[in-house]
mmCIF file of C-alpha atoms and ligand atoms in Angstrom:
data_model
loop_
_atom_site.group_PDB
_atom_site.id
_atom_site.type_symbol
_atom_site.label_atom_id
_atom_site.label_comp_id
_atom_site.label_asym_id
_atom_site.label_seq_id
_atom_site.Cartn_x
_atom_site.Cartn_y
_atom_site.Cartn_z
ATOM 1 C CA MET A 1 47.439 54.053 -15.607
ATOM 2 C CA PRO A 2 45.706 50.673 -15.225
ATOM 3 C CA GLU A 3 42.083 50.670 -14.088
ATOM 4 C CA ILE A 4 39.317 48.339 -12.951
ATOM 5 C CA TYR A 5 36.680 47.240 -15.466
ATOM 6 C CA LEU A 6 33.395 45.606 -14.505
ATOM 7 C CA LEU A 7 32.503 42.438 -16.368
ATOM 8 C CA ASP A 8 29.087 41.277 -15.231
ATOM 9 C CA VAL A 9 28.251 37.575 -15.500
ATOM 10 C CA THR A 10 24.629 37.569 -14.273
ATOM 11 C CA ASN A 11 23.440 36.309 -17.660
ATOM 12 C CA ARG A 12 25.899 33.381 -17.465
ATOM 13 C CA ASP A 13 26.881 32.429 -13.902
ATOM 14 C CA GLY A 14 23.659 33.938 -12.509
ATOM 15 C CA VAL A 15 21.312 32.027 -14.777
ATOM 16 C CA GLN A 16 23.169 28.730 -14.447
ATOM 17 C CA THR A 17 22.511 28.817 -10.696
ATOM 18 C CA ALA A 18 20.555 25.837 -9.398
ATOM 19 C CA LYS A 19 16.813 26.506 -8.962
ATOM 20 C CA LEU A 20 17.026 29.905 -10.703
ATOM 21 C CA GLY A 21 16.820 31.321 -14.195
ATOM 22 C CA LEU A 22 15.738 34.243 -16.363
ATOM 23 C CA SER A 23 13.593 34.442 -19.466
ATOM 24 C CA LYS A 24 15.265 35.680 -22.640
ATOM 25 C CA LEU A 25 13.407 38.985 -22.331
ATOM 26 C CA GLU A 26 14.569 39.338 -18.723
ATOM 27 C CA LYS A 27 18.160 38.621 -19.831
ATOM 28 C CA THR A 28 17.781 41.323 -22.474
ATOM 29 C CA LEU A 29 16.498 43.857 -19.938
ATOM 30 C CA MET A 30 19.429 42.911 -17.715
ATOM 31 C CA ASN A 31 21.836 43.803 -20.541
ATOM 32 C CA ILE A 32 20.000 47.100 -21.055
ATOM 33 C CA TYR A 33 20.205 47.988 -17.341
ATOM 34 C CA LEU A 34 23.891 46.979 -17.182
ATOM 35 C CA ASN A 35 24.564 49.204 -20.181
ATOM 36 C CA GLU A 36 22.696 52.123 -18.601
ATOM 37 C CA MET A 37 24.743 51.622 -15.459
ATOM 38 C CA GLY A 38 28.010 51.906 -17.371
ATOM 39 C CA VAL A 39 29.167 48.309 -16.868
ATOM 40 C CA PHE A 40 31.952 47.629 -19.358
ATOM 41 C CA GLN A 41 31.028 44.121 -20.450
ATOM 42 C CA SER A 42 28.197 41.629 -20.065
ATOM 43 C CA GLU A 43 28.861 37.929 -20.358
ATOM 44 C CA PHE A 44 25.475 37.612 -21.992
ATOM 45 C CA GLY A 45 25.097 33.886 -22.446
ATOM 46 C CA PHE A 46 26.074 30.570 -23.959
ATOM 47 C CA PRO A 47 26.634 30.690 -27.749
ATOM 48 C CA THR A 48 26.707 26.889 -28.075
ATOM 49 C CA THR A 49 23.386 26.394 -26.280
ATOM 50 C CA LYS A 50 20.614 26.049 -28.838
ATOM 51 C CA HIS A 51 17.858 27.893 -27.000
ATOM 52 C CA GLU A 52 20.174 30.890 -26.487
ATOM 53 C CA SER A 53 20.980 31.540 -30.130
ATOM 54 C CA HIS A 54 17.972 33.721 -31.060
ATOM 55 C CA TYR A 55 18.353 35.734 -27.868
ATOM 56 C CA LEU A 56 22.099 36.233 -28.406
ATOM 57 C CA GLN A 57 21.698 37.210 -32.038
ATOM 58 C CA ALA A 58 18.822 39.595 -31.150
ATOM 59 C CA ASN A 59 20.946 41.287 -28.486
ATOM 60 C CA LEU A 60 23.802 41.696 -30.947
ATOM 61 C CA GLU A 61 21.300 43.391 -33.255
ATOM 62 C CA LEU A 62 20.364 45.729 -30.407
ATOM 63 C CA ALA A 63 24.065 46.544 -30.088
ATOM 64 C CA GLU A 64 24.222 47.241 -33.816
ATOM 65 C CA MET A 65 21.180 49.525 -33.495
ATOM 66 C CA GLY A 66 22.919 51.462 -30.717
ATOM 67 C CA VAL A 67 20.470 50.306 -28.021
ATOM 68 C CA LEU A 68 23.096 48.162 -26.285
ATOM 69 C CA LYS A 69 25.986 50.549 -26.604
ATOM 70 C CA PRO A 70 28.737 50.963 -25.471
ATOM 71 C CA ILE A 71 28.495 47.750 -23.413
ATOM 72 C CA ARG A 72 30.493 44.864 -24.827
ATOM 73 C CA LEU A 73 28.534 41.617 -25.200
ATOM 74 C CA GLU A 74 30.631 38.490 -24.744
ATOM 75 C CA GLY A 75 29.783 34.813 -24.798
ATOM 76 C CA TRP A 76 31.108 31.995 -22.620
ATOM 77 C CA ILE A 77 32.142 28.688 -24.151
ATOM 78 C CA ARG A 78 34.521 25.830 -23.392
ATOM 79 C CA ALA A 79 38.057 26.247 -24.690
ATOM 80 C CA ILE A 80 37.812 23.610 -27.383
ATOM 81 C CA VAL A 81 37.801 24.107 -31.151
ATOM 82 C CA GLY A 82 34.448 22.346 -31.546
ATOM 83 C CA ASP A 83 32.728 24.849 -29.242
ATOM 84 C CA VAL A 84 34.311 27.804 -31.041
ATOM 85 C CA GLU A 85 33.083 26.519 -34.412
ATOM 86 C CA THR A 86 29.595 25.834 -33.067
ATOM 87 C CA ALA A 87 29.458 29.302 -31.476
ATOM 88 C CA PHE A 88 30.222 31.058 -34.763
ATOM 89 C CA LYS A 89 27.826 28.790 -36.649
ATOM 90 C CA MET A 90 24.943 29.466 -34.259
ATOM 91 C CA VAL A 91 25.712 33.114 -33.434
ATOM 92 C CA PRO A 92 27.567 34.404 -36.500
ATOM 93 C CA ASP A 93 27.813 38.002 -35.203
ATOM 94 C CA ILE A 94 29.510 37.105 -31.932
ATOM 95 C CA ARG A 95 32.747 39.106 -31.563
ATOM 96 C CA HIS A 96 33.789 38.688 -27.940
ATOM 97 C CA LEU A 97 34.387 35.367 -26.244
ATOM 98 C CA ASN A 98 35.694 33.849 -23.067
ATOM 99 C CA LEU A 99 37.090 30.354 -23.464
ATOM 100 C CA SER A 100 37.093 28.230 -20.352
ATOM 101 C CA ILE A 101 39.060 25.146 -19.356
ATOM 102 C CA SER A 102 39.966 23.590 -15.994
ATOM 103 C CA THR A 103 43.600 23.931 -14.992
ATOM 104 C CA SER A 104 43.945 22.385 -11.509
ATOM 105 C CA ASN A 105 45.296 18.926 -10.777
ATOM 106 C CA GLN A 106 42.089 18.297 -8.854
ATOM 107 C CA MET A 107 40.077 18.780 -12.076
ATOM 108 C CA ILE A 108 42.642 17.075 -14.325
ATOM 109 C CA ASN A 109 42.539 13.976 -12.105
ATOM 110 C CA GLY A 110 39.050 14.242 -10.649
ATOM 111 C CA LYS A 111 37.077 15.499 -13.657
ATOM 112 C CA PHE A 112 39.025 14.573 -16.791
ATOM 113 C CA GLN A 113 40.157 11.348 -15.034
ATOM 114 C CA GLY A 114 43.236 10.717 -17.148
ATOM 115 C CA ARG A 115 41.726 11.866 -20.462
ATOM 116 C CA LYS A 116 43.716 15.121 -20.451
ATOM 117 C CA THR A 117 47.222 16.034 -19.338
ATOM 118 C CA ARG A 118 48.457 19.528 -18.545
ATOM 119 C CA ASP A 119 49.898 19.709 -22.076
ATOM 120 C CA ASP A 120 46.492 18.791 -23.509
ATOM 121 C CA ILE A 121 44.895 21.599 -21.496
ATOM 122 C CA ILE A 122 47.274 24.148 -23.007
ATOM 123 C CA ASN A 123 46.932 22.656 -26.495
ATOM 124 C CA ASP A 124 43.134 22.690 -26.393
ATOM 125 C CA MET A 125 43.160 26.275 -25.174
ATOM 126 C CA VAL A 126 45.601 27.682 -27.752
ATOM 127 C CA GLU A 127 43.846 25.845 -30.585
ATOM 128 C CA ALA A 128 40.561 27.334 -29.410
ATOM 129 C CA VAL A 129 42.123 30.818 -29.261
ATOM 130 C CA ASP A 130 43.485 30.411 -32.792
ATOM 131 C CA ALA A 131 40.123 29.181 -34.079
ATOM 132 C CA ALA A 132 38.231 32.041 -32.398
ATOM 133 C CA ARG A 133 40.587 34.585 -33.899
ATOM 134 C CA SER A 134 40.406 33.109 -37.378
ATOM 135 C CA LEU A 135 36.590 33.006 -37.244
ATOM 136 C CA GLY A 136 36.374 36.683 -36.381
ATOM 137 C CA ALA A 137 36.649 37.162 -32.599
ATOM 138 C CA GLU A 138 37.756 40.693 -31.745
ATOM 139 C CA THR A 139 38.551 40.024 -28.098
ATOM 140 C CA ILE A 140 39.268 36.724 -26.407
ATOM 141 C CA GLY A 141 39.565 35.958 -22.728
ATOM 142 C CA VAL A 142 40.933 32.633 -21.518
ATOM 143 C CA ASN A 143 39.543 31.245 -18.277
ATOM 144 C CA ALA A 144 41.624 29.111 -15.946
ATOM 145 C CA GLU A 145 38.794 27.292 -14.203
ATOM 146 C CA ASP A 146 39.672 26.325 -10.625
ATOM 147 C CA GLY A 147 42.661 28.653 -10.974
ATOM 148 C CA SER A 148 42.933 29.106 -7.213
ATOM 149 C CA ARG A 149 43.733 25.397 -6.806
ATOM 150 C CA THR A 150 46.250 25.441 -9.670
ATOM 151 C CA ASP A 151 50.048 25.791 -9.176
ATOM 152 C CA LEU A 152 51.213 29.289 -9.980
ATOM 153 C CA ASP A 153 53.890 28.002 -12.363
ATOM 154 C CA PHE A 154 51.298 26.218 -14.481
ATOM 155 C CA LEU A 155 48.975 29.229 -14.449
ATOM 156 C CA ILE A 156 51.824 31.399 -15.737
ATOM 157 C CA LYS A 157 52.641 28.855 -18.439
ATOM 158 C CA PHE A 158 48.960 28.716 -19.405
ATOM 159 C CA GLY A 159 48.718 32.515 -19.496
ATOM 160 C CA LEU A 160 51.875 32.947 -21.545
ATOM 161 C CA ALA A 161 50.676 30.395 -24.097
ATOM 162 C CA ALA A 162 47.350 32.256 -24.356
ATOM 163 C CA LYS A 163 49.130 35.567 -24.794
ATOM 164 C CA GLU A 164 51.460 34.152 -27.453
ATOM 165 C CA HIS A 165 48.358 33.111 -29.421
ATOM 166 C CA GLY A 166 46.839 36.577 -29.125
ATOM 167 C CA ALA A 167 44.371 36.265 -26.236
ATOM 168 C CA ASP A 168 43.411 39.588 -24.656
ATOM 169 C CA ARG A 169 42.534 38.727 -21.062
ATOM 170 C CA PHE A 170 43.323 36.050 -18.504
ATOM 171 C CA ARG A 171 40.450 35.058 -16.210
ATOM 172 C CA TYR A 172 41.685 33.791 -12.889
ATOM 173 C CA CYS A 173 38.774 31.759 -11.540
ATOM 174 C CA ASP A 174 38.416 31.188 -7.843
ATOM 175 C CA THR A 175 35.767 28.681 -8.818
ATOM 176 C CA LEU A 176 35.214 27.310 -5.309
ATOM 177 C CA GLY A 177 35.666 30.556 -3.400
ATOM 178 C CA TYR A 178 38.841 29.128 -1.838
ATOM 179 C CA ASP A 179 41.056 32.246 -1.926
ATOM 180 C CA ASN A 180 41.315 34.955 0.701
ATOM 181 C CA PRO A 181 42.263 38.588 -0.005
ATOM 182 C CA PHE A 182 45.922 37.923 0.865
ATOM 183 C CA THR A 183 46.378 34.862 -1.359
ATOM 184 C CA ILE A 184 44.490 36.266 -4.325
ATOM 185 C CA TYR A 185 46.474 39.489 -4.166
ATOM 186 C CA GLU A 186 49.779 37.605 -4.358
ATOM 187 C CA THR A 187 48.618 35.239 -7.111
ATOM 188 C CA VAL A 188 47.037 37.867 -9.344
ATOM 189 C CA ARG A 189 49.969 40.215 -8.916
ATOM 190 C CA ALA A 190 52.371 37.412 -9.898
ATOM 191 C CA LEU A 191 50.195 36.611 -12.932
ATOM 192 C CA ALA A 192 50.066 40.254 -14.012
ATOM 193 C CA GLU A 193 53.835 40.606 -13.670
ATOM 194 C CA ASN A 194 54.787 37.312 -15.279
ATOM 195 C CA VAL A 195 52.125 36.962 -17.966
ATOM 196 C CA GLY A 196 51.805 40.646 -18.817
ATOM 197 C CA MET A 197 48.142 40.786 -19.775
ATOM 198 C CA PRO A 198 44.963 42.135 -18.132
ATOM 199 C CA ILE A 199 43.669 39.818 -15.411
ATOM 200 C CA GLU A 200 40.037 39.064 -14.616
ATOM 201 C CA GLN A 201 39.039 38.059 -11.105
ATOM 202 C CA HIS A 202 36.177 35.579 -10.963
ATOM 203 C CA CYS A 203 35.344 35.110 -7.292
ATOM 204 C CA HIS A 204 32.746 33.085 -5.433
ATOM 205 C CA GLY A 205 31.278 33.545 -1.984
ATOM 206 C CA ASP A 206 31.693 30.114 -0.375
ATOM 207 C CA LEU A 207 33.711 31.729 2.427
ATOM 208 C CA GLY A 208 31.888 35.067 2.319
ATOM 209 C CA LEU A 209 34.853 36.733 0.598
ATOM 210 C CA ALA A 210 33.738 37.292 -3.001
ATOM 211 C CA VAL A 211 33.792 41.114 -2.962
ATOM 212 C CA ALA A 212 36.858 41.369 -0.704
ATOM 213 C CA ASN A 213 38.745 38.910 -2.903
ATOM 214 C CA SER A 214 37.677 40.746 -6.060
ATOM 215 C CA ILE A 215 39.106 44.085 -4.979
ATOM 216 C CA ALA A 216 42.230 42.467 -3.499
ATOM 217 C CA GLY A 217 42.770 40.687 -6.816
ATOM 218 C CA ALA A 218 42.191 43.922 -8.725
ATOM 219 C CA LYS A 219 44.823 45.595 -6.576
ATOM 220 C CA GLY A 220 47.174 42.744 -7.422
ATOM 221 C CA ALA A 221 46.595 43.152 -11.162
ATOM 222 C CA ILE A 222 47.116 46.919 -11.043
ATOM 223 C CA ASP A 223 50.184 46.696 -8.772
ATOM 224 C CA GLY A 224 51.477 44.220 -11.350
ATOM 225 C CA GLY A 225 51.017 46.865 -14.045
ATOM 226 C CA GLN A 226 47.864 45.482 -15.719
ATOM 227 C CA ASP A 227 44.201 46.384 -16.031
ATOM 228 C CA ALA A 228 41.874 44.435 -13.750
ATOM 229 C CA TYR A 229 38.470 43.036 -14.700
ATOM 230 C CA ILE A 230 36.134 42.095 -11.876
ATOM 231 C CA ASN A 231 33.406 39.548 -12.594
ATOM 232 C CA THR A 232 30.186 40.500 -10.807
ATOM 233 C CA THR A 233 26.558 39.432 -10.728
ATOM 234 C CA VAL A 234 23.500 41.472 -9.783
ATOM 235 C CA ASN A 235 22.574 40.748 -6.144
ATOM 236 C CA GLY A 236 25.521 38.335 -6.058
ATOM 237 C CA ILE A 237 23.401 35.557 -7.561
ATOM 238 C CA GLY A 238 25.530 32.738 -8.932
ATOM 239 C CA GLU A 239 26.569 29.132 -8.396
ATOM 240 C CA ARG A 240 26.139 27.958 -4.771
ATOM 241 C CA ALA A 241 26.915 30.876 -2.395
ATOM 242 C CA GLY A 242 27.079 33.210 -5.375
ATOM 243 C CA ASN A 243 29.487 35.683 -6.953
ATOM 244 C CA ALA A 244 30.745 39.168 -6.146
ATOM 245 C CA ASP A 245 27.678 41.414 -5.951
ATOM 246 C CA LEU A 246 27.798 44.182 -8.575
ATOM 247 C CA VAL A 247 26.602 47.012 -6.316
ATOM 248 C CA ALA A 248 28.697 45.947 -3.313
ATOM 249 C CA THR A 249 31.759 45.707 -5.570
ATOM 250 C CA ILE A 250 31.225 49.229 -6.914
ATOM 251 C CA LEU A 251 30.751 50.505 -3.357
ATOM 252 C CA ALA A 252 33.876 48.683 -2.151
ATOM 253 C CA ILE A 253 35.972 50.150 -4.970
ATOM 254 C CA THR A 254 34.645 53.689 -4.742
ATOM 255 C CA LYS A 255 33.886 54.111 -1.028
ATOM 256 C CA SER A 256 36.371 51.997 0.936
ATOM 257 C CA LYS A 257 39.232 53.689 2.725
ATOM 258 C CA GLY A 258 41.486 55.318 0.127
ATOM 259 C CA PHE A 259 41.094 52.515 -2.428
ATOM 260 C CA ALA A 260 39.887 54.446 -5.482
ATOM 261 C CA GLU A 261 42.781 56.916 -5.341
ATOM 262 C CA LYS A 262 45.152 54.271 -6.671
ATOM 263 C CA TYR A 263 42.678 51.719 -8.038
ATOM 264 C CA PRO A 264 39.948 53.578 -9.917
ATOM 265 C CA LEU A 265 36.972 52.249 -11.806
ATOM 266 C CA ALA A 266 37.257 52.697 -15.573
ATOM 267 C CA GLY A 267 34.637 54.690 -17.466
ATOM 268 C CA SER A 268 31.674 56.300 -15.772
ATOM 269 C CA VAL A 269 29.600 53.984 -13.651
ATOM 270 C CA GLU A 270 26.120 55.233 -12.752
ATOM 271 C CA LEU A 271 25.630 54.075 -9.194
ATOM 272 C CA THR A 272 22.230 55.816 -9.230
ATOM 273 C CA ARG A 273 20.971 52.847 -11.281
ATOM 274 C CA ALA A 274 21.836 50.415 -8.475
ATOM 275 C CA SER A 275 18.464 50.305 -6.817
ATOM 276 C CA LYS A 276 16.617 49.693 -10.077
ATOM 277 C CA ILE A 277 18.830 46.877 -11.339
ATOM 278 C CA ALA A 278 18.842 45.161 -7.941
ATOM 279 C CA GLU A 279 15.056 45.297 -7.711
ATOM 280 C CA PHE A 280 14.613 44.026 -11.233
ATOM 281 C CA ALA A 281 16.983 41.085 -10.599
ATOM 282 C CA SER A 282 15.162 40.283 -7.385
ATOM 283 C CA TYR A 283 11.797 40.265 -9.188
ATOM 284 C CA ALA A 284 13.010 38.372 -12.247
ATOM 285 C CA PHE A 285 14.900 35.691 -10.299
ATOM 286 C CA GLY A 286 12.155 35.572 -7.678
ATOM 287 C CA VAL A 287 14.751 36.015 -4.913
ATOM 288 C CA PRO A 288 14.232 38.756 -2.291
ATOM 289 C CA ILE A 289 17.032 41.238 -1.628
ATOM 290 C CA PRO A 290 18.404 40.478 1.857
ATOM 291 C CA ILE A 291 17.395 43.199 4.337
ATOM 292 C CA ASN A 292 21.066 43.907 5.112
ATOM 293 C CA GLN A 293 22.323 43.915 1.492
ATOM 294 C CA PRO A 294 24.921 46.703 1.022
ATOM 295 C CA GLY A 295 23.376 49.794 -0.528
ATOM 296 C CA VAL A 296 20.136 48.250 -1.763
ATOM 297 C CA GLY A 297 18.804 46.260 1.219
ATOM 298 C CA ALA A 298 15.751 47.557 3.089
ATOM 299 C CA ASN A 299 17.883 48.292 6.155
ATOM 300 C CA ALA A 300 20.868 49.853 4.372
ATOM 301 C CA PHE A 301 19.733 53.320 5.490
ATOM 302 C CA ALA A 302 17.396 52.462 8.376
ATOM 303 C CA HIS A 303 18.114 53.683 11.898
ATOM 304 C CA SER A 304 16.163 52.938 15.042
ATOM 305 C CA SER A 305 18.388 52.916 18.116
ATOM 306 C CA GLY A 306 18.516 56.197 20.023
ATOM 307 C CA ILE A 307 22.136 57.134 19.530
ATOM 308 C CA HIS A 308 22.188 56.228 15.806
ATOM 309 C CA ALA A 309 18.882 57.921 14.967
ATOM 310 C CA ASP A 310 19.882 61.074 16.820
ATOM 311 C CA GLY A 311 23.303 61.067 15.171
ATOM 312 C CA VAL A 312 22.048 60.543 11.625
ATOM 313 C CA LEU A 313 19.412 63.269 12.034
ATOM 314 C CA LYS A 314 22.087 65.732 13.138
ATOM 315 C CA ASP A 315 24.406 64.786 10.288
ATOM 316 C CA PRO A 316 23.860 61.723 8.027
ATOM 317 C CA GLU A 317 27.613 61.229 7.804
ATOM 318 C CA ASN A 318 27.642 60.355 11.491
ATOM 319 C CA TYR A 319 26.242 56.913 10.692
ATOM 320 C CA GLU A 320 26.082 56.584 6.899
ATOM 321 C CA LEU A 321 29.124 56.013 4.702
ATOM 322 C CA TYR A 322 27.281 57.151 1.574
ATOM 323 C CA SER A 323 23.900 58.637 0.743
ATOM 324 C CA PHE A 324 20.830 56.660 -0.330
ATOM 325 C CA LYS A 325 20.451 59.150 -3.175
ATOM 326 C CA GLU A 326 23.720 57.925 -4.688
ATOM 327 C CA LEU A 327 22.074 54.517 -5.176
ATOM 328 C CA GLY A 328 18.971 55.952 -6.784
ATOM 329 C CA ARG A 329 16.844 55.463 -3.660
ATOM 330 C CA GLY A 330 14.449 57.829 -1.984
ATOM 331 C CA LYS A 331 11.833 58.231 -4.695
ATOM 332 C CA PRO A 332 8.302 57.291 -3.688
ATOM 333 C CA LYS A 333 7.171 53.960 -5.090
ATOM 334 C CA PHE A 334 3.707 53.492 -6.602
ATOM 335 C CA VAL A 335 1.967 50.372 -5.367
ATOM 336 C CA GLU A 336 -1.563 49.689 -6.623
ATOM 337 C CA THR A 337 -3.882 48.802 -3.779
ATOM 338 C CA GLY A 338 -7.112 48.855 -5.752
ATOM 339 C CA ARG A 339 -8.175 47.292 -9.038
ATOM 340 C CA GLU A 340 -5.415 45.940 -11.261
ATOM 341 C CA ILE A 341 -5.502 45.074 -14.935
ATOM 342 C CA ILE A 342 -2.528 42.947 -15.912
ATOM 343 C CA ALA A 343 -1.221 41.981 -19.340
ATOM 344 C CA GLY A 344 -0.688 38.217 -19.361
ATOM 345 C CA GLN A 345 -0.683 35.180 -21.607
ATOM 346 C CA TYR A 346 -4.508 35.097 -21.866
ATOM 347 C CA SER A 347 -5.067 38.864 -22.115
ATOM 348 C CA GLY A 348 -7.426 40.401 -24.648
ATOM 349 C CA ILE A 349 -7.071 43.627 -26.554
ATOM 350 C CA SER A 350 -9.244 45.727 -24.214
ATOM 351 C CA GLY A 351 -7.282 44.992 -21.021
ATOM 352 C CA PHE A 352 -4.003 45.255 -22.897
ATOM 353 C CA GLY A 353 -4.992 48.622 -24.390
ATOM 354 C CA HIS A 354 -5.777 49.833 -20.872
ATOM 355 C CA VAL A 355 -2.390 48.683 -19.485
ATOM 356 C CA MET A 356 -0.464 50.325 -22.313
ATOM 357 C CA GLY A 357 -2.612 53.465 -22.107
ATOM 358 C CA GLU A 358 -1.621 53.832 -18.442
ATOM 359 C CA MET A 359 1.954 54.085 -19.688
ATOM 360 C CA GLU A 360 0.892 56.544 -22.356
ATOM 361 C CA VAL A 361 1.607 54.138 -25.191
ATOM 362 C CA SER A 362 -0.815 54.235 -28.087
ATOM 363 C CA PHE A 363 -0.798 52.202 -31.284
ATOM 364 C CA ALA A 364 -1.111 53.378 -34.878
ATOM 365 C CA SER A 365 -3.632 50.678 -35.745
ATOM 366 C CA LYS A 366 -5.614 47.758 -34.377
ATOM 367 C CA GLU A 367 -3.255 45.402 -36.219
ATOM 368 C CA GLU A 368 -0.246 46.883 -34.497
ATOM 369 C CA ALA A 369 -1.869 46.629 -31.061
ATOM 370 C CA ASN A 370 -2.743 42.987 -31.736
ATOM 371 C CA GLU A 371 0.771 42.206 -32.871
ATOM 372 C CA ILE A 372 2.287 43.668 -29.689
ATOM 373 C CA LEU A 373 -0.288 41.898 -27.516
ATOM 374 C CA GLU A 374 0.599 38.577 -29.111
ATOM 375 C CA LEU A 375 4.259 39.119 -28.251
ATOM 376 C CA VAL A 376 3.357 40.111 -24.690
ATOM 377 C CA ARG A 377 1.425 36.862 -24.324
ATOM 378 C CA TYR A 378 4.440 34.850 -25.439
ATOM 379 C CA ALA A 379 6.756 36.790 -23.134
ATOM 380 C CA ASN A 380 4.447 36.007 -20.254
ATOM 381 C CA VAL A 381 4.346 32.318 -21.157
ATOM 382 C CA GLU A 382 8.122 32.291 -20.870
ATOM 383 C CA SER A 383 8.487 34.295 -17.664
ATOM 384 C CA GLN A 384 5.341 33.083 -15.849
ATOM 385 C CA ARG A 385 5.146 36.364 -13.946
ATOM 386 C CA PRO A 386 3.589 39.720 -14.846
ATOM 387 C CA LEU A 387 5.893 41.687 -17.126
ATOM 388 C CA VAL A 388 7.393 44.865 -15.694
ATOM 389 C CA GLU A 389 6.739 48.193 -17.375
ATOM 390 C CA ASP A 390 10.132 48.233 -19.089
ATOM 391 C CA GLU A 391 9.440 44.809 -20.615
ATOM 392 C CA LEU A 392 6.113 45.979 -22.050
ATOM 393 C CA LEU A 393 7.719 49.162 -23.356
ATOM 394 C CA PHE A 394 10.576 47.177 -24.870
ATOM 395 C CA ILE A 395 8.183 44.906 -26.760
ATOM 396 C CA ALA A 396 6.167 47.890 -28.008
ATOM 397 C CA LYS A 397 9.310 49.688 -29.138
ATOM 398 C CA TYR A 398 11.220 46.763 -30.667
ATOM 399 C CA PRO A 399 8.622 44.192 -31.757
ATOM 400 C CA LYS A 400 10.892 42.567 -34.365
ATOM 401 C CA ILE A 401 13.673 42.054 -31.824
ATOM 402 C CA ALA A 402 11.181 40.836 -29.228
ATOM 403 C CA LYS A 403 9.788 38.336 -31.718
ATOM 404 C CA LYS A 404 13.238 36.992 -32.367
ATOM 405 C CA LEU A 405 14.331 36.622 -28.781
ATOM 406 C CA LEU A 406 11.033 35.028 -27.796
ATOM 407 C CA THR A 407 11.421 32.419 -30.516
ATOM 408 C CA LEU A 408 12.248 29.137 -28.851
ATOM 409 C CA THR A 409 11.580 26.663 -31.635
ATOM 410 C CA PRO A 410 13.820 23.658 -31.015
ATOM 411 C CA LEU A 411 16.587 23.637 -33.622
ATOM 412 C CA GLU A 412 17.802 20.635 -35.575
HETATM 413 ZN ZN1 ZN B 1 31.549 31.062 -11.445
#
């Protein structure tokens, strides 16, 4: 029976958002949290972008070591042979790719401006698929960018060509957030039925419909007999109005009226990690979680009016669809209100030793402590905000990996 897989794109769509970004260590922690949450795949970056290559390679090493397991790490590139070759040159261990190319007449005329025809689009894409396969890609997704403004007939032709060349998934991109749940259902169902391969939904929130469209599209894929992959981002952060929020998408699939009976999530997703990943993303991006954010917002379980407060005290189910405990909330939070010692880019060994000691981390030697401190300094230079506990622990535990992913020497 077909199922819904979560493919998170925070480390690609999220970080390419205007005015926002993550350090390489923050991106790594994001992959770790996504893995702990049971997310199937992370689109973890851009294999043709020079400053990403150390980070990508280091995260693939973490996968090899079993730290990032079972999550699948996949890179996003353009669907052209040159990008595929560059990706494998710069990140030789990459095994999962999504290849993206615009398919709509709007983009063919407005962006390529006569340089590409529809036949060129298909040719570029299948050549890129062939190249990726021959260079060692294990799974390949093909992205129809601006798919929602592309004729269905051409999308089917595009998908069939991809399938014929051995692609594994078809990403239907509602790049501008133009679809509604009714249109995306019909389109994705038709794609699933006519192309016969798993369909990814990549939805944006320009009309406030990203999550609704994602689950409607997933229903279309499954009704069409195929697995569905929903693209999410943590806290919905992505281009412009953002993407489908990871936590809200999980809640919509698992808690909305009767949905999960026929359209279940694949694998075991740990919703109890929701609060932690949302708070980390908020801190790392420097973007507060809206007070009314589903599940993780400050007001998601707050009641003040007489009838609601009375009702929820008598029986939480009177006014709550799900429990705060399911999202990992309800534990007391420690906030320091007195003296604080912080490990930063100008820290010395005494303050650093104190910070690590608070977390019950001790070092075998002075040399080791100094080596970790040096890495912490560099991590702080990159993030420009105090590192969270998990970042400090990560550096202490995997100094060689940390050194690699913090290496930002410009390449030739
Ligand atoms: Zn996008």
